[in-house]
Amino acid sequence: MRRRQFIQNASLTALGIIAFGGIKAVTRSAAAANALRVNGKRIESRIFELAKFGMDANGHGTRVAFTQADIEGRAWFTALMQRAGLNPTIDTAGNIIGKRKGKNNALKPIAFGSHIDMVPDGGNYDGTLGSIGALEVIEILNEQNLVTEHPLELIIFSNEEGGTIGSKAMVGDISKEGLQQRSQSGLTMGEGIRAIGGNPDNIQSCIRKKGDIHAWLELHIEQGGILEKEKIQIGVVEGIVGIVHWEVMVEGFANHAGATQMNMRQDALLAASKLVIAVNEVITSVKGTQVGTVGKIAVQPGAYNVIPGKVQMGLEIRDLSAEKIEMLFKEIEKRADLIAKATKTKILFERQANESKPALTDKKLQQTIHATAKSLGFSTKFMQSGAGHDTQHVGMIAPAAMIFIPSVGGISHSPKEFSTAIDMENGANVLLQTILAIDKANQ
Ligand code: HGY
Ligand code: MN
Ligand code: MN
């Protein structure tokens, strides 16, 4: 009896030690995970490395999607993903996908990333911060031999600046017409996707369905000046504006600039100029944070001594409400009719296929970002994004959210775009710890 009792006690003690050791190991590993921090220096140096692709002699960036600079920048990034063990592949929309196994690969992946293409003459932080920050998360997990429960996916979306093409394709929102639309590079979207290793003829196969991704996170610069002005370190994005583009054709009559009296003219540029002012008046005529821009214009034939016969412009309207965008556009159309009559010209609007719907981000993920940032000692602000992002499409098939860091001077889409090393490090730490929090909570 005594012997049996002894063995029982001994095994209970042994069990207790193992259990205690196990709990200690779990708390140790939880504490170790909480203590993980990114390597800010590596982030900053990679930002400057990537900036070199497409940088011209006077330090201006031209890594426009589908151009040689984009192809080279993508190759550089893909090599880093390869070295980090992510086995990068390119899906049929040209998105670069890296995968890291979890302990339980039956779970859906936690995905994160951004884009590395730029606007013409753009900045070095828009998209690249979220891409390099995402890679930094993988580097740290590798260095610490930490394996998450969930598998992880790093996604670099293609042609974000030209209409968030890669993320739209991933949610099945790219039409045939959308593939025929001309991109900033001069190639059609379909030609461009092929140029970067995608396969537009089979674009459907890149589609992810609802439930395929457990959660999506994107770290991004704010691109506005609110965080800097209010001295806030981390922005928690609540919603992302919708964006609609129109090509505007103004048709007048090219004629001799000397021999044609002022009241005999059909001056397309005069009409276009009145329309640009009308856009500004309509957009600013109602309360709210909507924005409207005519960002590009081409005049034909373009000579001192010829009255412009044709003008082609690009109109963009953005707001968190799709209905408000439609209402504002109808008002602009009314003004265009009056201008066309007064100038004896024709004004046609051609709505572009690749528009983005407004999107709210996932409330639970917002709270996780907020709590994580607070636990890291950062100030936070819930806010909307006036810029469009891939997140607004991924949010259609998965819980999605964004982490913002300040843009110095609120400048973006400009060579003057800048974010400090410490703000980038803070943002990447929030990204890292939020991913671990989601993984732990098995949200
Ligand atoms: O245009 C935008 O809002 C984004 O930067 N692509
Ligand atoms: Mn961006
Ligand atoms: Mn941008």
GROMACS .gro file of C-alpha atoms and ligand atoms in nm:
model
  451
    1MET     CA    1   0.000   0.000   0.000
    2ARG     CA    2   0.269   0.240   0.115
    3ARG     CA    3   0.474   0.159  -0.200
    4ARG     CA    4   0.170   0.228  -0.425
    5GLN     CA    5   0.105   0.549  -0.236
    6PHE     CA    6   0.465   0.650  -0.278
    7ILE     CA    7   0.460   0.586  -0.654
    8GLN     CA    8   0.135   0.780  -0.683
    9ASN     CA    9   0.279   1.077  -0.497
   10ALA     CA   10   0.602   1.064  -0.694
   11SER     CA   11   0.421   1.057  -1.025
   12LEU     CA   12   0.191   1.341  -0.913
   13THR     CA   13   0.496   1.546  -0.817
   14ALA     CA   14   0.662   1.460  -1.146
   15LEU     CA   15   0.345   1.564  -1.328
   16GLY     CA   16   0.337   1.882  -1.128
   17ILE     CA   17   0.697   1.963  -1.216
   18ILE     CA   18   0.635   1.894  -1.587
   19ALA     CA   19   0.316   2.098  -1.580
   20PHE     CA   20   0.482   2.381  -1.391
   21GLY     CA   21   0.777   2.361  -1.627
   22GLY     CA   22   0.532   2.362  -1.917
   23ILE     CA   23   0.343   2.664  -1.782
   24LYS     CA   24   0.675   2.834  -1.717
   25ALA     CA   25   0.781   2.751  -2.076
   26VAL     CA   26   0.450   2.887  -2.213
   27THR     CA   27   0.467   3.205  -2.005
   28ARG     CA   28   0.834   3.235  -2.096
   29SER     CA   29   0.753   3.198  -2.464
   30ALA     CA   30   0.458   3.440  -2.430
   31ALA     CA   31   0.682   3.689  -2.253
   32ALA     CA   32   0.951   3.634  -2.515
   33ALA     CA   33   0.699   3.694  -2.796
   34ASN     CA   34   0.575   4.012  -2.627
   35ALA     CA   35   0.931   4.134  -2.596
   36LEU     CA   36   1.009   4.088  -2.967
   37ARG     CA   37   1.105   4.407  -3.144
   38VAL     CA   38   1.197   4.484  -3.506
   39ASN     CA   39   1.534   4.597  -3.632
   40GLY     CA   40   1.469   4.963  -3.717
   41LYS     CA   41   1.808   5.006  -3.882
   42ARG     CA   42   1.739   4.719  -4.123
   43ILE     CA   43   1.399   4.870  -4.212
   44GLU     CA   44   1.549   5.211  -4.284
   45SER     CA   45   1.838   5.075  -4.490
   46ARG     CA   46   1.601   4.863  -4.699
   47ILE     CA   47   1.376   5.163  -4.761
   48PHE     CA   48   1.679   5.344  -4.905
   49GLU     CA   49   1.787   5.033  -5.096
   50LEU     CA   50   1.450   4.992  -5.263
   51ALA     CA   51   1.431   5.365  -5.338
   52LYS     CA   52   1.729   5.326  -5.573
   53PHE     CA   53   1.517   5.130  -5.823
   54GLY     CA   54   1.379   5.390  -6.060
   55MET     CA   55   1.557   5.680  -5.891
   56ASP     CA   56   1.668   5.929  -6.158
   57ALA     CA   57   1.975   6.156  -6.147
   58ASN     CA   58   1.810   6.426  -5.938
   59GLY     CA   59   1.676   6.185  -5.676
   60HIS     CA   60   1.324   6.155  -5.812
   61GLY     CA   61   1.151   5.815  -5.808
   62THR     CA   62   0.985   5.674  -6.114
   63ARG     CA   63   0.912   5.311  -6.015
   64VAL     CA   64   0.576   5.314  -6.191
   65ALA     CA   65   0.402   4.975  -6.207
   66PHE     CA   66   0.495   4.748  -6.499
   67THR     CA   67   0.805   4.953  -6.593
   68GLN     CA   68   1.159   4.814  -6.593
   69ALA     CA   69   1.221   4.989  -6.258
   70ASP     CA   70   0.919   4.811  -6.109
   71ILE     CA   71   1.037   4.477  -6.247
   72GLU     CA   72   1.385   4.531  -6.097
   73GLY     CA   73   1.247   4.650  -5.762
   74ARG     CA   74   1.022   4.345  -5.747
   75ALA     CA   75   1.315   4.114  -5.826
   76TRP     CA   76   1.516   4.268  -5.541
   77PHE     CA   77   1.230   4.227  -5.297
   78THR     CA   78   1.154   3.873  -5.413
   79ALA     CA   79   1.518   3.775  -5.354
   80LEU     CA   80   1.491   3.901  -4.995
   81MET     CA   81   1.170   3.699  -4.952
   82GLN     CA   82   1.350   3.393  -5.089
   83ARG     CA   83   1.635   3.445  -4.841
   84ALA     CA   84   1.378   3.471  -4.561
   85GLY     CA   85   1.246   3.126  -4.655
   86LEU     CA   86   0.912   3.251  -4.792
   87ASN     CA   87   0.935   3.063  -5.126
   88PRO     CA   88   0.785   3.357  -5.314
   89THR     CA   89   0.556   3.289  -5.610
   90ILE     CA   90   0.372   3.528  -5.844
   91ASP     CA   91  -0.001   3.479  -5.887
   92THR     CA   92  -0.185   3.541  -6.214
   93ALA     CA   93  -0.247   3.908  -6.121
   94GLY     CA   94   0.125   3.964  -6.065
   95ASN     CA   95   0.098   3.971  -5.684
   96ILE     CA   96   0.410   3.840  -5.509
   97ILE     CA   97   0.310   3.585  -5.240
   98GLY     CA   98   0.544   3.452  -4.970
   99LYS     CA   99   0.432   3.180  -4.726
  100ARG     CA  100   0.557   3.074  -4.381
  101LYS     CA  101   0.424   2.756  -4.223
  102GLY     CA  102   0.257   2.769  -3.882
  103LYS     CA  103   0.227   2.502  -3.614
  104ASN     CA  104  -0.127   2.434  -3.732
  105ASN     CA  105  -0.150   2.466  -4.110
  106ALA     CA  106  -0.515   2.371  -4.105
  107LEU     CA  107  -0.573   2.727  -3.983
  108LYS     CA  108  -0.618   3.004  -4.242
  109PRO     CA  109  -0.317   3.235  -4.288
  110ILE     CA  110  -0.267   3.571  -4.123
  111ALA     CA  111  -0.166   3.788  -4.420
  112PHE     CA  112   0.012   4.124  -4.429
  113GLY     CA  113   0.201   4.337  -4.679
  114SER     CA  114   0.140   4.631  -4.915
  115HIS     CA  115   0.279   4.747  -5.254
  116ILE     CA  116   0.615   4.865  -5.392
  117ASP     CA  117   0.508   5.041  -5.712
  118MET     CA  118   0.501   5.423  -5.706
  119VAL     CA  119   0.328   5.718  -5.867
  120PRO     CA  120   0.541   5.911  -6.121
  121ASP     CA  121   0.790   6.131  -5.931
  122GLY     CA  122   0.662   5.979  -5.606
  123GLY     CA  123   0.802   5.924  -5.260
  124ASN     CA  124   1.004   5.642  -5.104
  125TYR     CA  125   0.767   5.542  -4.823
  126ASP     CA  126   0.420   5.494  -4.976
  127GLY     CA  127   0.368   5.117  -4.989
  128THR     CA  128   0.734   5.035  -4.936
  129LEU     CA  129   0.705   5.087  -4.558
  130GLY     CA  130   0.428   4.826  -4.533
  131SER     CA  131   0.614   4.587  -4.761
  132ILE     CA  132   0.952   4.616  -4.589
  133GLY     CA  133   0.781   4.625  -4.249
  134ALA     CA  134   0.602   4.299  -4.333
  135LEU     CA  135   0.930   4.137  -4.437
  136GLU     CA  136   1.087   4.262  -4.113
  137VAL     CA  137   0.821   4.070  -3.917
  138ILE     CA  138   0.928   3.750  -4.095
  139GLU     CA  139   1.299   3.824  -4.037
  140ILE     CA  140   1.242   3.867  -3.662
  141LEU     CA  141   1.032   3.551  -3.630
  142ASN     CA  142   1.305   3.361  -3.818
  143GLU     CA  143   1.583   3.504  -3.601
  144GLN     CA  144   1.390   3.416  -3.284
  145ASN     CA  145   1.283   3.074  -3.418
  146LEU     CA  146   0.928   3.163  -3.332
  147VAL     CA  147   0.661   2.966  -3.517
  148THR     CA  148   0.309   3.108  -3.504
  149GLU     CA  149  -0.003   2.890  -3.474
  150HIS     CA  150  -0.140   3.026  -3.800
  151PRO     CA  151   0.052   3.005  -4.126
  152LEU     CA  152   0.160   3.352  -4.240
  153GLU     CA  153   0.149   3.513  -4.585
  154LEU     CA  154   0.339   3.817  -4.706
  155ILE     CA  155   0.166   3.974  -5.009
  156ILE     CA  156   0.304   4.246  -5.235
  157PHE     CA  157   0.015   4.363  -5.450
  158SER     CA  158   0.075   4.461  -5.811
  159ASN     CA  159   0.003   4.808  -5.951
  160GLU     CA  160  -0.152   4.956  -5.639
  161GLU     CA  161  -0.102   5.312  -5.768
  162GLY     CA  162  -0.277   5.242  -6.095
  163GLY     CA  163  -0.604   5.136  -5.937
  164THR     CA  164  -0.514   4.872  -5.673
  165ILE     CA  165  -0.518   4.620  -5.955
  166GLY     CA  166  -0.358   4.321  -5.780
  167SER     CA  167  -0.584   4.332  -5.475
  168LYS     CA  168  -0.892   4.394  -5.690
  169ALA     CA  169  -0.802   4.088  -5.895
  170MET     CA  170  -0.753   3.882  -5.576
  171VAL     CA  171  -1.116   3.951  -5.479
  172GLY     CA  172  -1.244   3.890  -5.833
  173ASP     CA  173  -1.313   4.257  -5.905
  174ILE     CA  174  -1.115   4.302  -6.226
  175SER     CA  175  -1.325   4.297  -6.544
  176LYS     CA  176  -1.213   4.225  -6.900
  177GLU     CA  177  -1.260   4.596  -6.962
  178GLY     CA  178  -1.047   4.671  -6.656
  179LEU     CA  179  -0.764   4.461  -6.806
  180GLN     CA  180  -0.786   4.663  -7.128
  181GLN     CA  181  -0.759   4.995  -6.946
  182ARG     CA  182  -0.428   5.168  -7.017
  183SER     CA  183  -0.190   5.193  -6.718
  184GLN     CA  184   0.048   5.479  -6.633
  185SER     CA  185   0.327   5.275  -6.797
  186GLY     CA  186   0.154   5.291  -7.136
  187LEU     CA  187   0.084   4.916  -7.129
  188THR     CA  188  -0.270   4.795  -7.078
  189MET     CA  189  -0.330   4.640  -6.737
  190GLY     CA  190  -0.325   4.294  -6.897
  191GLU     CA  191   0.004   4.359  -7.083
  192GLY     CA  192   0.155   4.500  -6.764
  193ILE     CA  193   0.047   4.204  -6.552
  194ARG     CA  194   0.213   3.975  -6.806
  195ALA     CA  195   0.528   4.189  -6.803
  196ILE     CA  196   0.569   4.132  -6.428
  197GLY     CA  197   0.512   3.757  -6.445
  198GLY     CA  198   0.134   3.730  -6.410
  199ASN     CA  199  -0.111   3.568  -6.650
  200PRO     CA  200  -0.408   3.792  -6.733
  201ASP     CA  201  -0.568   3.517  -6.945
  202ASN     CA  202  -0.610   3.316  -6.628
  203ILE     CA  203  -0.654   3.601  -6.383
  204GLN     CA  204  -0.946   3.425  -6.213
  205SER     CA  205  -0.712   3.170  -6.060
  206CYS     CA  206  -0.564   3.429  -5.823
  207ILE     CA  207  -0.905   3.485  -5.662
  208ARG     CA  208  -0.929   3.424  -5.284
  209LYS     CA  209  -1.274   3.358  -5.140
  210LYS     CA  210  -1.427   3.480  -4.811
  211GLY     CA  211  -1.263   3.278  -4.535
  212ASP     CA  212  -0.942   3.202  -4.725
  213ILE     CA  213  -0.750   3.459  -4.518
  214HIS     CA  214  -0.783   3.469  -4.139
  215ALA     CA  215  -0.691   3.839  -4.108
  216TRP     CA  216  -0.514   4.103  -4.318
  217LEU     CA  217  -0.298   4.389  -4.189
  218GLU     CA  218  -0.130   4.672  -4.379
  219LEU     CA  219   0.122   4.916  -4.230
  220HIS     CA  220   0.126   5.243  -4.427
  221ILE     CA  221   0.229   5.606  -4.401
  222GLU     CA  222  -0.069   5.835  -4.334
  223GLN     CA  223   0.004   6.048  -4.643
  224GLY     CA  224  -0.178   6.336  -4.469
  225GLY     CA  225  -0.072   6.564  -4.185
  226ILE     CA  226  -0.310   6.477  -3.898
  227LEU     CA  227  -0.085   6.246  -3.694
  228GLU     CA  228   0.210   6.482  -3.720
  229LYS     CA  229  -0.002   6.788  -3.634
  230GLU     CA  230  -0.158   6.617  -3.328
  231LYS     CA  231   0.174   6.452  -3.232
  232ILE     CA  232   0.020   6.103  -3.243
  233GLN     CA  233   0.247   5.805  -3.307
  234ILE     CA  234   0.005   5.545  -3.446
  235GLY     CA  235  -0.311   5.585  -3.655
  236VAL     CA  236  -0.579   5.313  -3.640
  237VAL     CA  237  -0.767   5.332  -3.971
  238GLU     CA  238  -1.146   5.301  -3.939
  239GLY     CA  239  -1.240   5.348  -4.304
  240ILE     CA  240  -1.087   5.397  -4.650
  241VAL     CA  241  -1.237   5.627  -4.909
  242GLY     CA  242  -1.392   5.517  -5.237
  243ILE     CA  243  -1.221   5.646  -5.552
  244VAL     CA  244  -1.376   5.701  -5.896
  245HIS     CA  245  -1.192   5.823  -6.208
  246TRP     CA  246  -1.326   5.973  -6.530
  247GLU     CA  247  -1.144   6.055  -6.853
  248VAL     CA  248  -1.286   6.392  -6.964
  249MET     CA  249  -1.277   6.482  -7.336
  250VAL     CA  250  -1.337   6.849  -7.428
  251GLU     CA  251  -1.391   6.900  -7.802
  252GLY     CA  252  -1.372   7.250  -7.953
  253PHE     CA  253  -1.234   7.359  -8.287
  254ALA     CA  254  -0.867   7.419  -8.359
  255ASN     CA  255  -0.828   7.747  -8.551
  256HIS     CA  256  -0.590   8.033  -8.623
  257ALA     CA  257  -0.508   8.216  -8.300
  258GLY     CA  258  -0.453   8.543  -8.482
  259ALA     CA  259  -0.727   8.555  -8.737
  260THR     CA  260  -1.012   8.417  -8.526
  261GLN     CA  261  -1.206   8.682  -8.331
  262MET     CA  262  -1.268   8.606  -7.962
  263ASN     CA  263  -1.643   8.565  -8.012
  264MET     CA  264  -1.588   8.322  -8.301
  265ARG     CA  265  -1.387   8.066  -8.106
  266GLN     CA  266  -1.459   7.713  -7.979
  267ASP     CA  267  -1.167   7.708  -7.739
  268ALA     CA  268  -1.138   7.362  -7.578
  269LEU     CA  269  -0.884   7.479  -7.320
  270LEU     CA  270  -1.102   7.770  -7.211
  271ALA     CA  271  -1.388   7.524  -7.156
  272ALA     CA  272  -1.157   7.281  -6.974
  273SER     CA  273  -1.025   7.560  -6.751
  274LYS     CA  274  -1.380   7.664  -6.656
  275LEU     CA  275  -1.454   7.298  -6.580
  276VAL     CA  276  -1.152   7.265  -6.348
  277ILE     CA  277  -1.281   7.563  -6.150
  278ALA     CA  278  -1.633   7.418  -6.151
  279VAL     CA  279  -1.502   7.088  -6.009
  280ASN     CA  280  -1.340   7.275  -5.722
  281GLU     CA  281  -1.656   7.480  -5.658
  282VAL     CA  282  -1.887   7.176  -5.658
  283ILE     CA  283  -1.659   6.968  -5.433
  284THR     CA  284  -1.619   7.251  -5.182
  285SER     CA  285  -1.988   7.347  -5.195
  286VAL     CA  286  -2.098   7.074  -4.949
  287LYS     CA  287  -1.976   6.998  -4.594
  288GLY     CA  288  -1.757   6.692  -4.545
  289THR     CA  289  -1.413   6.549  -4.625
  290GLN     CA  290  -1.478   6.464  -4.990
  291VAL     CA  291  -1.201   6.559  -5.237
  292GLY     CA  292  -1.202   6.618  -5.612
  293THR     CA  293  -0.900   6.661  -5.837
  294VAL     CA  294  -0.813   6.718  -6.200
  295GLY     CA  295  -0.464   6.574  -6.185
  296LYS     CA  296  -0.371   6.540  -6.548
  297ILE     CA  297  -0.440   6.738  -6.867
  298ALA     CA  298  -0.331   6.717  -7.230
  299VAL     CA  299  -0.396   6.995  -7.486
  300GLN     CA  300  -0.405   6.947  -7.862
  301PRO     CA  301  -0.250   7.059  -8.090
  302GLY     CA  302  -0.047   7.262  -7.837
  303ALA     CA  303   0.104   7.561  -8.017
  304TYR     CA  304   0.117   7.935  -7.945
  305ASN     CA  305  -0.074   8.022  -8.258
  306VAL     CA  306  -0.347   7.755  -8.260
  307ILE     CA  307  -0.669   7.775  -8.057
  308PRO     CA  308  -0.685   7.443  -7.864
  309GLY     CA  309  -0.922   7.208  -8.044
  310LYS     CA  310  -0.908   6.918  -7.795
  311VAL     CA  311  -0.836   6.872  -7.425
  312GLN     CA  312  -0.822   6.541  -7.238
  313MET     CA  313  -0.826   6.554  -6.856
  314GLY     CA  314  -0.841   6.310  -6.564
  315LEU     CA  315  -1.110   6.371  -6.299
  316GLU     CA  316  -1.101   6.196  -5.959
  317ILE     CA  317  -1.358   6.214  -5.677
  318ARG     CA  318  -1.306   6.045  -5.337
  319ASP     CA  319  -1.525   6.004  -5.028
  320LEU     CA  320  -1.620   5.749  -4.762
  321SER     CA  321  -1.972   5.754  -4.911
  322ALA     CA  322  -2.023   5.610  -5.261
  323GLU     CA  323  -2.360   5.793  -5.281
  324LYS     CA  324  -2.190   6.126  -5.213
  325ILE     CA  325  -1.941   6.062  -5.496
  326GLU     CA  326  -2.234   6.001  -5.735
  327MET     CA  327  -2.419   6.315  -5.616
  328LEU     CA  328  -2.109   6.533  -5.661
  329PHE     CA  329  -2.041   6.392  -6.007
  330LYS     CA  330  -2.400   6.469  -6.116
  331GLU     CA  331  -2.350   6.832  -6.006
  332ILE     CA  332  -2.023   6.850  -6.202
  333GLU     CA  333  -2.200   6.711  -6.510
  334LYS     CA  334  -2.464   6.986  -6.482
  335ARG     CA  335  -2.194   7.252  -6.466
  336ALA     CA  336  -2.020   7.092  -6.766
  337ASP     CA  337  -2.339   7.122  -6.974
  338LEU     CA  338  -2.359   7.496  -6.902
  339ILE     CA  339  -1.987   7.544  -6.983
  340ALA     CA  340  -2.018   7.348  -7.309
  341LYS     CA  341  -2.311   7.568  -7.421
  342ALA     CA  342  -2.133   7.891  -7.328
  343THR     CA  343  -1.813   7.793  -7.512
  344LYS     CA  344  -1.973   7.608  -7.806
  345THR     CA  345  -1.775   7.295  -7.715
  346LYS     CA  346  -1.861   6.932  -7.632
  347ILE     CA  347  -1.767   6.780  -7.293
  348LEU     CA  348  -1.776   6.401  -7.254
  349PHE     CA  349  -1.707   6.198  -6.938
  350GLU     CA  350  -1.584   5.837  -6.964
  351ARG     CA  351  -1.601   5.657  -6.628
  352GLN     CA  352  -1.300   5.431  -6.573
  353ALA     CA  353  -1.354   5.062  -6.492
  354ASN     CA  354  -1.099   5.039  -6.212
  355GLU     CA  355  -1.283   5.226  -5.937
  356SER     CA  356  -1.255   5.149  -5.564
  357LYS     CA  357  -1.554   5.119  -5.331
  358PRO     CA  358  -1.530   5.283  -4.987
  359ALA     CA  359  -1.451   5.030  -4.712
  360LEU     CA  360  -1.475   5.021  -4.333
  361THR     CA  361  -1.200   4.820  -4.162
  362ASP     CA  362  -1.262   4.537  -3.916
  363LYS     CA  363  -1.363   4.669  -3.572
  364LYS     CA  364  -1.206   4.382  -3.376
  365LEU     CA  365  -0.874   4.425  -3.557
  366GLN     CA  366  -0.892   4.800  -3.495
  367GLN     CA  367  -0.918   4.725  -3.123
  368THR     CA  368  -0.629   4.479  -3.139
  369ILE     CA  369  -0.409   4.736  -3.313
  370HIS     CA  370  -0.514   5.001  -3.061
  371ALA     CA  371  -0.447   4.777  -2.759
  372THR     CA  372  -0.114   4.662  -2.903
  373ALA     CA  373  -0.001   5.018  -2.972
  374LYS     CA  374  -0.101   5.121  -2.620
  375SER     CA  375   0.084   4.823  -2.469
  376LEU     CA  376   0.393   4.942  -2.657
  377GLY     CA  377   0.348   5.286  -2.503
  378PHE     CA  378   0.238   5.468  -2.819
  379SER     CA  379  -0.028   5.737  -2.854
  380THR     CA  380  -0.304   5.640  -3.100
  381LYS     CA  381  -0.583   5.799  -3.304
  382PHE     CA  382  -0.877   5.636  -3.481
  383MET     CA  383  -0.905   5.796  -3.823
  384GLN     CA  384  -1.009   5.756  -4.188
  385SER     CA  385  -0.779   5.719  -4.485
  386GLY     CA  386  -0.808   5.979  -4.763
  387ALA     CA  387  -0.576   5.757  -4.964
  388GLY     CA  388  -0.693   5.438  -5.126
  389HIS     CA  389  -0.529   5.109  -5.034
  390ASP     CA  390  -0.522   4.740  -5.118
  391THR     CA  391  -0.678   4.683  -4.776
  392GLN     CA  392  -1.012   4.816  -4.897
  393HIS     CA  393  -1.037   4.522  -5.137
  394VAL     CA  394  -0.892   4.252  -4.913
  395GLY     CA  395  -1.154   4.369  -4.660
  396MET     CA  396  -1.423   4.227  -4.888
  397ILE     CA  397  -1.305   3.869  -4.822
  398ALA     CA  398  -1.133   3.889  -4.482
  399PRO     CA  399  -1.120   4.096  -4.161
  400ALA     CA  400  -0.877   4.373  -4.263
  401ALA     CA  401  -0.723   4.675  -4.092
  402MET     CA  402  -0.445   4.931  -4.131
  403ILE     CA  403  -0.178   5.086  -3.910
  404PHE     CA  404  -0.067   5.442  -3.996
  405ILE     CA  405   0.249   5.629  -3.900
  406PRO     CA  406   0.300   6.006  -3.946
  407SER     CA  407   0.404   6.161  -4.279
  408VAL     CA  408   0.635   6.457  -4.220
  409GLY     CA  409   0.461   6.773  -4.338
  410GLY     CA  410   0.167   6.558  -4.447
  411ILE     CA  411   0.341   6.520  -4.783
  412SER     CA  412   0.302   6.214  -5.008
  413HIS     CA  413   0.309   6.124  -5.379
  414SER     CA  414   0.609   6.358  -5.393
  415PRO     CA  415   0.990   6.322  -5.370
  416LYS     CA  416   0.951   6.524  -5.046
  417GLU     CA  417   0.758   6.233  -4.887
  418PHE     CA  418   0.935   6.138  -4.561
  419SER     CA  419   0.876   5.942  -4.240
  420THR     CA  420   1.128   5.919  -3.959
  421ALA     CA  421   1.318   5.601  -3.875
  422ILE     CA  422   1.165   5.588  -3.527
  423ASP     CA  423   0.810   5.623  -3.662
  424MET     CA  424   0.879   5.342  -3.911
  425GLU     CA  425   1.019   5.127  -3.629
  426ASN     CA  426   0.717   5.203  -3.410
  427GLY     CA  427   0.478   5.111  -3.689
  428ALA     CA  428   0.659   4.787  -3.764
  429ASN     CA  429   0.660   4.693  -3.395
  430VAL     CA  430   0.284   4.749  -3.382
  431LEU     CA  431   0.250   4.532  -3.693
  432LEU     CA  432   0.466   4.254  -3.541
  433GLN     CA  433   0.291   4.252  -3.205
  434THR     CA  434  -0.056   4.280  -3.357
  435ILE     CA  435   0.011   3.975  -3.573
  436LEU     CA  436   0.125   3.783  -3.265
  437ALA     CA  437  -0.180   3.903  -3.071
  438ILE     CA  438  -0.417   3.786  -3.349
  439ASP     CA  439  -0.233   3.455  -3.366
  440LYS     CA  440  -0.250   3.406  -2.989
  441ALA     CA  441  -0.616   3.509  -2.963
  442ASN     CA  442  -0.689   3.283  -3.258
  443GLN     CA  443  -0.930   3.561  -3.348
  444HGY     O1  444  -0.400   5.713  -5.472
  444HGY     C1  445  -0.401   5.665  -5.358
  444HGY     O2  446  -0.481   5.704  -5.278
  444HGY     C2  447  -0.305   5.557  -5.318
  444HGY     O3  448  -0.187   5.615  -5.275
  444HGY     N1  449  -0.286   5.464  -5.425
  445MN      MN  450   0.000   5.326  -5.094
  446MN      MN  451   0.002   5.600  -5.327
   0.00000   0.00000   0.00000
